[in-house]
Amino acid sequence: MQNHPIGLMDSGVGGLTVLREIQRLLPTEETVYLGDQGRLPYGPRSPQEVAQFTQQIEAFLERRHQIKLFVIACNTATAAALPALRQRVKIPVVGVIVPGARSAVQATRRHRIGVIATQGTVKSDQYRHQIQALAPGDTVVSLATPDFVKLVEHNDLTSPQAFAAVARGLAPFKHQDIDTLVMGCTHFPLLRAAIQAALGPDVTLVDPGTATAEMVTALLDYAGQANDTGVLHPATVTYTTGDPAQFDTLAQAWLTAPVLPAQPVSLATLEQATLEESSSWKKS
Amino acid sequence: MQNHPIGLMDSGVGGLTVLREIQRLLPTEETVYLGDQGRLPYGPRSPQEVAQFTQQIEAFLERRHQIKLFVIACNTATAAALPALRQRVKIPVVGVIVPGARSAVQATRRHRIGVIATQGTVKSDQYRHQIQALAPGDTVVSLATPDFVKLVEHNDLTSPQAFAAVARGLAPFKHQDIDTLVMGCTHFPLLRAAIQAALGPDVTLVDPGTATAEMVTALLDYAGQANDTGVLHPATVTYTTGDPAQFDTLAQAWLTAPVLPAQPVSLATLEQATLEESSSWKKS
């Protein structure tokens, strides 16, 4: 199944930042992306509900596209759904939190790390847990900044209003002396300029999407499951449970590799998606 | 078994360049290294013989140290032994060639890649095979430079004589118009200055050890098998089948993290090393 696509999901368009990293590191891989904009935002929902949505989307992508690997390109869904989904399916499931935690531990110099995320991710405390598993002495200061998601979904990334809103949102970090900030929601790397301006040039910004794409690369390479067709930049297939026109505008604006117009998927279709038999990789 | 050590092997001291990358990216991991200097060089030996040596060393390290992952930090042994060893043992076995090929494909701009290696690695044609599996249009020019191994084993890295010998060895690349060179023997990154001087600043040098350490990181993080004791820079345990004093001199000179004095291992001990039962990771 090495030439099957990689599947990605997010509550909306934020996961496109992870897709972009995968397209950059793995230019011959086929990809298929589902943005669950019809049920956005995930942040305030219960972990049980988010886990259920994530399972539905994985099942939809595996049945329709026989994906070889599934990326939960959403921090909230990673926190809520990853361990249970790994038990449930046979293909590898990669989340964004562990790669992001590893990057933060490697980046910090004074061992004071900030994390910005949705309420759901902050409440799960997964970043603190994973960072301190790797580096027990590191201090982690977490902050929910759900308003940033709305800025990104409206593609308002660089206006003076966006810069001001980001600066207001990050004000609680003023006296925390962090040297590293994890952008713990896949929407946030699109606000990188505003975040860096608010925190100053001495704070290292960590995009977990980069390390996530590196983990996907390593898993595929280790198992001999990287695409070997040699075709560069196959167009990404996209679905949304929201408005395809809005999705396409953002995907065209943010991605450099080709992406097909989003196909609408109804919530009823997702709710009925179940997986009879998940495929597994052969030991290579 | 997540706090067990990572095992590494090489025909000699070259694999210390891979150990160095692992110590840098994974500062809390315990490591144990065996240099098979008593049977060096591996390059001119038959693949069957090299595969047998590699199996012996893996069995020795797994029995004595219950290693959780084995790194073949030697290109010749990776080419000869990797697939068979993966079938034989249950712990993950990581080689250096696939990560090196991936790095080269990501680095090249004009799609002309040079590879320097031992005779055994060049004869296996594994770098060409792996690079062209990822990028069929890339041209690969391979060259055996076995004399470079001797320079490194004698710690002659920066003398005028070493620079001249490296320049002579690389002369066949003069009119090949390569833009990227894979240092396809783990000894060679120690000659980086001489190699870069010979090829000029426009050729990107790829050290497969870096991508190998990234693959080890990703596999441990994916499976939840990274060390969580939080102890920084545990001293590496080392063995050699050759002269411990010579091994220690080179290890002390090249590594920045602590390393214990090498313990001698007889070839008879290795030849008797067999593995009754290999351990496996639980699905996490």
PDB file of N, CA and C in Angstrom, chain B residues 46 92 192 200 205 209 284:
ATOM      1  N   SER B  46      32.911  -9.961   2.189  1.00  0.00           N
ATOM      2  CA  SER B  46      31.685 -10.360   1.483  1.00  0.00           C
ATOM      3  C   SER B  46      30.471  -9.926   2.302  1.00  0.00           C
ATOM      4  N   PRO B  92      13.366  -2.673  16.982  1.00  0.00           N
ATOM      5  CA  PRO B  92      13.609  -1.960  15.723  1.00  0.00           C
ATOM      6  C   PRO B  92      15.099  -1.905  15.405  1.00  0.00           C
ATOM      7  N   ARG B 192      35.062  16.218   7.181  1.00  0.00           N
ATOM      8  CA  ARG B 192      34.202  17.218   6.531  1.00  0.00           C
ATOM      9  C   ARG B 192      34.994  18.417   6.009  1.00  0.00           C
ATOM     10  N   GLY B 200      34.675  22.411  -2.860  1.00  0.00           N
ATOM     11  CA  GLY B 200      34.225  23.798  -2.933  1.00  0.00           C
ATOM     12  C   GLY B 200      32.940  24.017  -2.157  1.00  0.00           C
ATOM     13  N   LEU B 205      27.183  18.919   1.699  1.00  0.00           N
ATOM     14  CA  LEU B 205      27.602  17.630   2.243  1.00  0.00           C
ATOM     15  C   LEU B 205      26.492  17.062   3.120  1.00  0.00           C
ATOM     16  N   GLY B 209      24.237  10.381   9.361  1.00  0.00           N
ATOM     17  CA  GLY B 209      24.074  10.207  10.801  1.00  0.00           C
ATOM     18  C   GLY B 209      23.027  11.145  11.391  1.00  0.00           C
ATOM     19  N   SER B 284       1.752   0.958  21.854  1.00  0.00           N
ATOM     20  CA  SER B 284       1.372   1.981  22.841  1.00  0.00           C
ATOM     21  C   SER B 284       0.261   2.848  22.269  1.00  0.00           C
TER      22      SER B 284
END
